[in-house]
Amino acid sequence: MGDQPLVFAHRGASYDLPEHTLAAYLRALAEGADGLECDVRLTRDGHLVCVHDRRLDRTSNGRGLVSARTLAELEMLDFGSWHPGCAPADGDEPPDESHTRLLTLERLLDAVLDAGRPVRLLVETKHPSRYGADVERRLVRMLRRYGLAEPRPDDPVQVTVMSFSPLAVRRIRELAPTLPTVLLLEVLPRWLRLGRLPFGTRIAGPGIGLVRARPQLLPALRAAGNEVYVWTVNEPEDLDLVLTAGIDGIITDRPAQTLARLGR
């Protein structure tokens, strides 16, 4: 790859297939993405599931809060038929379960470990949450069970934890000090001076809108010695912008398109 940035599939290949489904992640791996990005929330009975929104309404046929449902209740819902890429080839065929079933973090980790090649996994803990610090505690506990909480350079699967919450990032640093962390940024906080990130975090995750609005941000972050992963980079002009800036990671709904632009 040389100096090319890593390409991360945002919620899987989510432009083509329903976000956060196993099918979307397997597509991204098949397309050659360097890594995957997922969001995690806790269910009422303590399971980590890959769902972005607090509520079920947008991405499933359910209603209400993810955090108020048990895993068994969530697994009865359809998480994919709303997406155009989920339409079956034959109207009489039932939809493929990998396109519509709720994905747990455990299933995603199994799929990543089965990929047979190096994969980076970005896990975003979602806040605010009624379960507070328990989200990070359970995440680190699971990563330890998989042998992923203390990364070594030769490990084929490398996990990085992200959050918009500085407190969540601090919790990860306390629970698993060697696990890389990303502080996500949608707006520029006043305390972010000269590109310095808090709590030992060395990777910044600004949104593409912030990058466009604050052209001085990426140079400042890089000059301070940080890596930079930008989300969600889907449009050709945005891809050109971040490539010119020399960033370290591109988080995109369209990994195949991004890889093609990079000549990979």
mmCIF file of C-alpha atoms in Angstrom:
data_model
loop_
_atom_site.group_PDB
_atom_site.id
_atom_site.type_symbol
_atom_site.label_atom_id
_atom_site.label_comp_id
_atom_site.label_asym_id
_atom_site.label_seq_id
_atom_site.Cartn_x
_atom_site.Cartn_y
_atom_site.Cartn_z
ATOM 1 C CA MET A 1 0.000 0.000 0.000
ATOM 2 C CA GLY A 2 2.940 2.356 0.545
ATOM 3 C CA ASP A 3 1.691 5.642 1.952
ATOM 4 C CA GLN A 4 -1.920 5.061 0.997
ATOM 5 C CA PRO A 5 -4.544 5.403 3.727
ATOM 6 C CA LEU A 6 -6.389 2.432 5.182
ATOM 7 C CA VAL A 7 -9.911 1.950 3.822
ATOM 8 C CA PHE A 8 -12.572 1.116 6.411
ATOM 9 C CA ALA A 9 -16.081 -0.039 5.455
ATOM 10 C CA HIS A 10 -18.541 2.124 7.407
ATOM 11 C CA ARG A 11 -21.129 -0.232 8.924
ATOM 12 C CA GLY A 12 -19.968 -2.658 6.228
ATOM 13 C CA ALA A 13 -20.455 -2.043 2.514
ATOM 14 C CA SER A 14 -23.529 -0.112 3.611
ATOM 15 C CA TYR A 15 -24.251 1.689 0.355
ATOM 16 C CA ASP A 16 -24.885 -1.652 -1.364
ATOM 17 C CA LEU A 17 -26.320 -3.743 1.494
ATOM 18 C CA PRO A 18 -28.154 -3.085 4.779
ATOM 19 C CA GLU A 19 -25.874 -1.493 7.351
ATOM 20 C CA HIS A 20 -24.520 -3.557 10.228
ATOM 21 C CA THR A 21 -25.595 -6.853 8.689
ATOM 22 C CA LEU A 22 -23.253 -9.783 8.253
ATOM 23 C CA ALA A 23 -23.819 -9.614 4.489
ATOM 24 C CA ALA A 24 -22.592 -5.988 4.387
ATOM 25 C CA TYR A 25 -19.419 -6.865 6.281
ATOM 26 C CA LEU A 26 -18.668 -9.957 4.219
ATOM 27 C CA ARG A 27 -19.126 -7.891 1.045
ATOM 28 C CA ALA A 28 -16.632 -5.319 2.324
ATOM 29 C CA LEU A 29 -14.093 -8.018 3.133
ATOM 30 C CA ALA A 30 -14.570 -9.569 -0.315
ATOM 31 C CA GLU A 31 -14.036 -6.154 -1.916
ATOM 32 C CA GLY A 32 -10.678 -5.860 -0.170
ATOM 33 C CA ALA A 33 -11.382 -3.302 2.553
ATOM 34 C CA ASP A 34 -8.504 -3.002 5.014
ATOM 35 C CA GLY A 35 -10.920 -2.755 7.885
ATOM 36 C CA LEU A 36 -14.499 -2.560 9.094
ATOM 37 C CA GLU A 37 -16.323 -0.045 11.254
ATOM 38 C CA CYS A 38 -19.215 -0.870 13.562
ATOM 39 C CA ASP A 39 -21.264 0.758 16.310
ATOM 40 C CA VAL A 40 -22.154 -1.113 19.478
ATOM 41 C CA ARG A 41 -24.984 -0.778 21.975
ATOM 42 C CA LEU A 42 -25.991 -2.875 24.969
ATOM 43 C CA THR A 43 -29.253 -4.781 25.069
ATOM 44 C CA ARG A 44 -31.387 -4.975 28.191
ATOM 45 C CA ASP A 45 -29.816 -8.337 29.036
ATOM 46 C CA GLY A 46 -26.232 -7.178 28.485
ATOM 47 C CA HIS A 47 -25.343 -8.222 24.916
ATOM 48 C CA LEU A 48 -23.316 -6.004 22.585
ATOM 49 C CA VAL A 49 -25.160 -5.559 19.294
ATOM 50 C CA CYS A 50 -24.187 -3.696 16.139
ATOM 51 C CA VAL A 51 -26.807 -0.961 15.792
ATOM 52 C CA HIS A 52 -26.177 2.736 15.168
ATOM 53 C CA ASP A 53 -29.366 4.460 16.300
ATOM 54 C CA ARG A 54 -30.764 4.558 19.845
ATOM 55 C CA ARG A 55 -34.128 3.613 18.367
ATOM 56 C CA LEU A 56 -35.056 0.660 16.190
ATOM 57 C CA ASP A 57 -37.364 2.513 13.825
ATOM 58 C CA ARG A 58 -34.994 3.471 10.971
ATOM 59 C CA THR A 59 -33.181 0.172 10.406
ATOM 60 C CA SER A 60 -35.690 -2.479 11.459
ATOM 61 C CA ASN A 61 -39.381 -3.290 11.551
ATOM 62 C CA GLY A 62 -39.353 -2.726 15.319
ATOM 63 C CA ARG A 63 -40.077 0.323 17.460
ATOM 64 C CA GLY A 64 -38.590 1.763 20.610
ATOM 65 C CA LEU A 65 -35.139 1.755 22.179
ATOM 66 C CA VAL A 66 -32.490 -0.867 21.448
ATOM 67 C CA SER A 67 -31.469 -0.717 25.121
ATOM 68 C CA ALA A 68 -34.967 -1.658 26.270
ATOM 69 C CA ARG A 69 -35.036 -4.967 24.349
ATOM 70 C CA THR A 70 -33.457 -8.320 25.081
ATOM 71 C CA LEU A 71 -31.267 -10.026 22.509
ATOM 72 C CA ALA A 72 -33.978 -12.621 21.894
ATOM 73 C CA GLU A 73 -36.517 -9.869 21.180
ATOM 74 C CA LEU A 74 -34.148 -8.086 18.795
ATOM 75 C CA GLU A 75 -33.350 -11.278 16.925
ATOM 76 C CA MET A 76 -37.025 -11.599 15.967
ATOM 77 C CA LEU A 77 -36.853 -8.330 14.014
ATOM 78 C CA ASP A 78 -35.975 -7.732 10.362
ATOM 79 C CA PHE A 79 -32.946 -5.444 10.065
ATOM 80 C CA GLY A 80 -32.552 -5.371 6.306
ATOM 81 C CA SER A 81 -35.606 -5.620 4.064
ATOM 82 C CA TRP A 82 -35.883 -1.810 3.948
ATOM 83 C CA HIS A 83 -32.648 -1.592 1.928
ATOM 84 C CA PRO A 84 -32.807 -1.737 -1.909
ATOM 85 C CA GLY A 85 -29.825 -4.098 -1.959
ATOM 86 C CA CYS A 86 -31.768 -6.650 0.052
ATOM 87 C CA ALA A 87 -34.385 -7.388 -2.607
ATOM 88 C CA PRO A 88 -34.341 -11.145 -3.442
ATOM 89 C CA ALA A 89 -33.640 -12.214 -7.009
ATOM 90 C CA ASP A 90 -36.863 -14.209 -7.007
ATOM 91 C CA GLY A 91 -39.889 -12.704 -5.301
ATOM 92 C CA ASP A 92 -40.882 -16.118 -3.956
ATOM 93 C CA GLU A 93 -37.570 -16.696 -2.172
ATOM 94 C CA PRO A 94 -37.259 -15.743 1.497
ATOM 95 C CA PRO A 95 -34.661 -13.053 2.175
ATOM 96 C CA ASP A 96 -31.162 -14.258 3.017
ATOM 97 C CA GLU A 97 -30.783 -14.253 6.805
ATOM 98 C CA SER A 98 -27.331 -12.646 6.539
ATOM 99 C CA HIS A 99 -29.022 -9.592 4.996
ATOM 100 C CA THR A 100 -31.724 -9.138 7.626
ATOM 101 C CA ARG A 101 -30.662 -10.636 10.951
ATOM 102 C CA LEU A 102 -29.422 -8.551 13.853
ATOM 103 C CA LEU A 103 -25.640 -8.758 14.133
ATOM 104 C CA THR A 104 -23.994 -9.168 17.516
ATOM 105 C CA LEU A 105 -20.435 -8.027 18.058
ATOM 106 C CA GLU A 106 -19.560 -11.623 18.856
ATOM 107 C CA ARG A 107 -20.718 -12.796 15.411
ATOM 108 C CA LEU A 108 -18.827 -9.973 13.745
ATOM 109 C CA LEU A 109 -15.617 -10.870 15.596
ATOM 110 C CA ASP A 110 -16.028 -14.487 14.530
ATOM 111 C CA ALA A 111 -16.408 -13.406 10.894
ATOM 112 C CA VAL A 112 -13.363 -11.139 11.059
ATOM 113 C CA LEU A 113 -11.227 -13.870 12.628
ATOM 114 C CA ASP A 114 -12.402 -16.305 9.937
ATOM 115 C CA ALA A 115 -11.418 -13.916 7.130
ATOM 116 C CA GLY A 116 -7.977 -15.496 6.818
ATOM 117 C CA ARG A 117 -6.202 -12.182 6.278
ATOM 118 C CA PRO A 118 -5.260 -9.065 8.251
ATOM 119 C CA VAL A 119 -8.319 -6.982 9.182
ATOM 120 C CA ARG A 120 -8.630 -3.795 11.228
ATOM 121 C CA LEU A 121 -11.841 -3.407 13.204
ATOM 122 C CA LEU A 122 -13.038 -0.027 14.446
ATOM 123 C CA VAL A 123 -15.611 -0.387 17.233
ATOM 124 C CA GLU A 124 -17.554 2.747 18.211
ATOM 125 C CA THR A 125 -19.221 2.765 21.629
ATOM 126 C CA LYS A 126 -22.426 4.788 21.447
ATOM 127 C CA HIS A 127 -23.273 7.377 24.099
ATOM 128 C CA PRO A 128 -25.249 8.627 25.908
ATOM 129 C CA SER A 129 -26.409 5.231 27.107
ATOM 130 C CA ARG A 130 -28.510 4.203 30.083
ATOM 131 C CA TYR A 131 -25.771 1.661 30.808
ATOM 132 C CA GLY A 132 -22.940 4.228 30.964
ATOM 133 C CA ALA A 133 -19.507 2.738 31.594
ATOM 134 C CA ASP A 134 -20.857 -0.803 31.352
ATOM 135 C CA VAL A 135 -20.649 -0.489 27.546
ATOM 136 C CA GLU A 136 -16.858 -0.148 27.661
ATOM 137 C CA ARG A 137 -16.472 -2.706 30.453
ATOM 138 C CA ARG A 138 -18.356 -5.366 28.528
ATOM 139 C CA LEU A 139 -16.547 -4.508 25.304
ATOM 140 C CA VAL A 140 -13.113 -4.911 26.877
ATOM 141 C CA ARG A 141 -14.231 -8.122 28.583
ATOM 142 C CA MET A 142 -15.267 -9.548 25.211
ATOM 143 C CA LEU A 143 -12.070 -8.433 23.499
ATOM 144 C CA ARG A 144 -10.059 -10.114 26.254
ATOM 145 C CA ARG A 145 -11.987 -13.321 25.693
ATOM 146 C CA TYR A 146 -10.990 -13.183 22.023
ATOM 147 C CA GLY A 147 -7.376 -12.269 22.825
ATOM 148 C CA LEU A 148 -7.782 -8.849 21.185
ATOM 149 C CA ALA A 149 -7.541 -6.454 24.140
ATOM 150 C CA GLU A 150 -3.726 -6.336 24.157
ATOM 151 C CA PRO A 151 -2.736 -6.043 20.486
ATOM 152 C CA ARG A 152 0.587 -7.329 19.197
ATOM 153 C CA PRO A 153 2.110 -6.170 15.896
ATOM 154 C CA ASP A 154 1.777 -9.609 14.298
ATOM 155 C CA ASP A 155 -1.891 -10.135 15.235
ATOM 156 C CA PRO A 156 -3.949 -10.497 12.021
ATOM 157 C CA VAL A 157 -6.961 -8.806 13.632
ATOM 158 C CA GLN A 158 -6.375 -5.401 15.214
ATOM 159 C CA VAL A 159 -9.155 -3.649 17.149
ATOM 160 C CA THR A 160 -9.385 0.092 17.749
ATOM 161 C CA VAL A 161 -12.118 1.610 19.936
ATOM 162 C CA MET A 162 -13.765 4.912 18.996
ATOM 163 C CA SER A 163 -16.237 7.278 20.608
ATOM 164 C CA PHE A 164 -17.512 10.830 20.441
ATOM 165 C CA SER A 165 -17.422 10.757 24.257
ATOM 166 C CA PRO A 166 -14.049 11.741 25.770
ATOM 167 C CA LEU A 167 -15.111 9.932 28.958
ATOM 168 C CA ALA A 168 -15.664 6.710 27.014
ATOM 169 C CA VAL A 169 -12.213 7.056 25.446
ATOM 170 C CA ARG A 170 -10.733 7.570 28.916
ATOM 171 C CA ARG A 171 -12.488 4.458 30.213
ATOM 172 C CA ILE A 172 -10.964 2.367 27.415
ATOM 173 C CA ARG A 173 -7.512 3.756 28.207
ATOM 174 C CA GLU A 174 -8.011 2.751 31.866
ATOM 175 C CA LEU A 175 -9.453 -0.711 31.127
ATOM 176 C CA ALA A 176 -7.085 -1.676 28.290
ATOM 177 C CA PRO A 177 -4.159 0.775 28.157
ATOM 178 C CA THR A 178 -2.552 -0.658 25.004
ATOM 179 C CA LEU A 179 -5.758 -0.680 22.942
ATOM 180 C CA PRO A 180 -5.697 2.149 20.361
ATOM 181 C CA THR A 181 -8.457 4.736 20.677
ATOM 182 C CA VAL A 182 -10.018 7.303 18.346
ATOM 183 C CA LEU A 183 -11.750 10.457 19.536
ATOM 184 C CA LEU A 184 -14.503 11.174 17.023
ATOM 185 C CA LEU A 185 -15.253 14.803 16.212
ATOM 186 C CA GLU A 186 -18.390 16.237 14.638
ATOM 187 C CA VAL A 187 -17.732 19.798 15.782
ATOM 188 C CA LEU A 188 -14.504 21.383 16.947
ATOM 189 C CA PRO A 189 -14.460 21.492 20.755
ATOM 190 C CA ARG A 190 -12.957 24.586 22.374
ATOM 191 C CA TRP A 191 -10.523 22.507 24.387
ATOM 192 C CA LEU A 192 -8.927 20.983 21.272
ATOM 193 C CA ARG A 193 -5.903 23.254 21.089
ATOM 194 C CA LEU A 194 -3.194 22.820 18.479
ATOM 195 C CA GLY A 195 -4.418 19.340 17.629
ATOM 196 C CA ARG A 196 -3.764 17.864 21.089
ATOM 197 C CA LEU A 197 -6.094 14.993 21.984
ATOM 198 C CA PRO A 198 -7.016 13.995 25.564
ATOM 199 C CA PHE A 199 -6.369 10.845 27.610
ATOM 200 C CA GLY A 200 -3.476 9.502 25.567
ATOM 201 C CA THR A 201 -5.513 9.204 22.386
ATOM 202 C CA ARG A 202 -3.353 9.419 19.282
ATOM 203 C CA ILE A 203 -5.979 9.106 16.537
ATOM 204 C CA ALA A 204 -8.490 11.833 15.660
ATOM 205 C CA GLY A 205 -11.712 11.000 13.835
ATOM 206 C CA PRO A 206 -13.196 14.171 12.324
ATOM 207 C CA GLY A 207 -16.284 14.061 10.137
ATOM 208 C CA ILE A 208 -15.940 15.143 6.524
ATOM 209 C CA GLY A 209 -18.214 18.138 7.184
ATOM 210 C CA LEU A 210 -15.836 19.406 9.874
ATOM 211 C CA VAL A 211 -12.849 18.823 7.574
ATOM 212 C CA ARG A 212 -14.501 20.917 4.874
ATOM 213 C CA ALA A 213 -15.449 23.699 7.315
ATOM 214 C CA ARG A 214 -12.055 23.861 9.056
ATOM 215 C CA PRO A 215 -9.299 23.465 6.455
ATOM 216 C CA GLN A 216 -6.633 24.076 9.110
ATOM 217 C CA LEU A 217 -7.768 21.130 11.246
ATOM 218 C CA LEU A 218 -6.064 18.238 9.448
ATOM 219 C CA PRO A 219 -2.652 19.951 9.230
ATOM 220 C CA ALA A 220 -2.867 20.843 12.942
ATOM 221 C CA LEU A 221 -3.763 17.305 13.945
ATOM 222 C CA ARG A 222 -0.972 15.828 11.836
ATOM 223 C CA ALA A 223 1.578 18.398 13.052
ATOM 224 C CA ALA A 224 0.771 17.387 16.642
ATOM 225 C CA GLY A 225 1.747 13.810 15.799
ATOM 226 C CA ASN A 226 -1.744 12.327 15.565
ATOM 227 C CA GLU A 227 -3.079 9.874 13.048
ATOM 228 C CA VAL A 228 -6.336 10.940 11.382
ATOM 229 C CA TYR A 229 -9.292 8.813 10.237
ATOM 230 C CA VAL A 230 -12.041 10.759 8.432
ATOM 231 C CA TRP A 231 -15.714 9.711 8.190
ATOM 232 C CA THR A 232 -17.887 9.304 6.120
ATOM 233 C CA VAL A 233 -16.094 9.849 2.809
ATOM 234 C CA ASN A 234 -18.374 8.836 -0.062
ATOM 235 C CA GLU A 235 -18.165 11.547 -2.720
ATOM 236 C CA PRO A 236 -15.268 11.811 -5.224
ATOM 237 C CA GLU A 237 -14.515 15.434 -4.313
ATOM 238 C CA ASP A 238 -14.340 14.561 -0.610
ATOM 239 C CA LEU A 239 -12.064 11.645 -1.356
ATOM 240 C CA ASP A 240 -9.755 13.977 -3.323
ATOM 241 C CA LEU A 241 -9.779 16.431 -0.398
ATOM 242 C CA VAL A 242 -8.676 13.910 2.224
ATOM 243 C CA LEU A 243 -6.142 12.223 -0.054
ATOM 244 C CA THR A 244 -4.509 15.596 -0.693
ATOM 245 C CA ALA A 245 -4.321 16.144 3.068
ATOM 246 C CA GLY A 246 -2.485 12.842 3.537
ATOM 247 C CA ILE A 247 -4.719 11.202 6.127
ATOM 248 C CA ASP A 248 -4.238 7.720 7.606
ATOM 249 C CA GLY A 249 -7.713 6.212 7.289
ATOM 250 C CA ILE A 250 -10.829 6.680 5.150
ATOM 251 C CA ILE A 251 -14.146 5.497 6.569
ATOM 252 C CA THR A 252 -16.645 5.041 3.737
ATOM 253 C CA ASP A 253 -19.964 3.437 2.853
ATOM 254 C CA ARG A 254 -18.430 2.571 -0.553
ATOM 255 C CA PRO A 255 -15.185 0.675 0.043
ATOM 256 C CA ALA A 256 -15.000 -0.782 -3.482
ATOM 257 C CA GLN A 257 -15.262 2.677 -5.062
ATOM 258 C CA THR A 258 -12.610 4.072 -2.718
ATOM 259 C CA LEU A 259 -10.242 1.179 -3.355
ATOM 260 C CA ALA A 260 -10.665 1.618 -7.100
ATOM 261 C CA ARG A 261 -9.778 5.315 -6.800
ATOM 262 C CA LEU A 262 -6.614 4.258 -4.970
ATOM 263 C CA GLY A 263 -5.759 1.790 -7.735
ATOM 264 C CA ARG A 264 -6.180 -1.232 -5.528
#
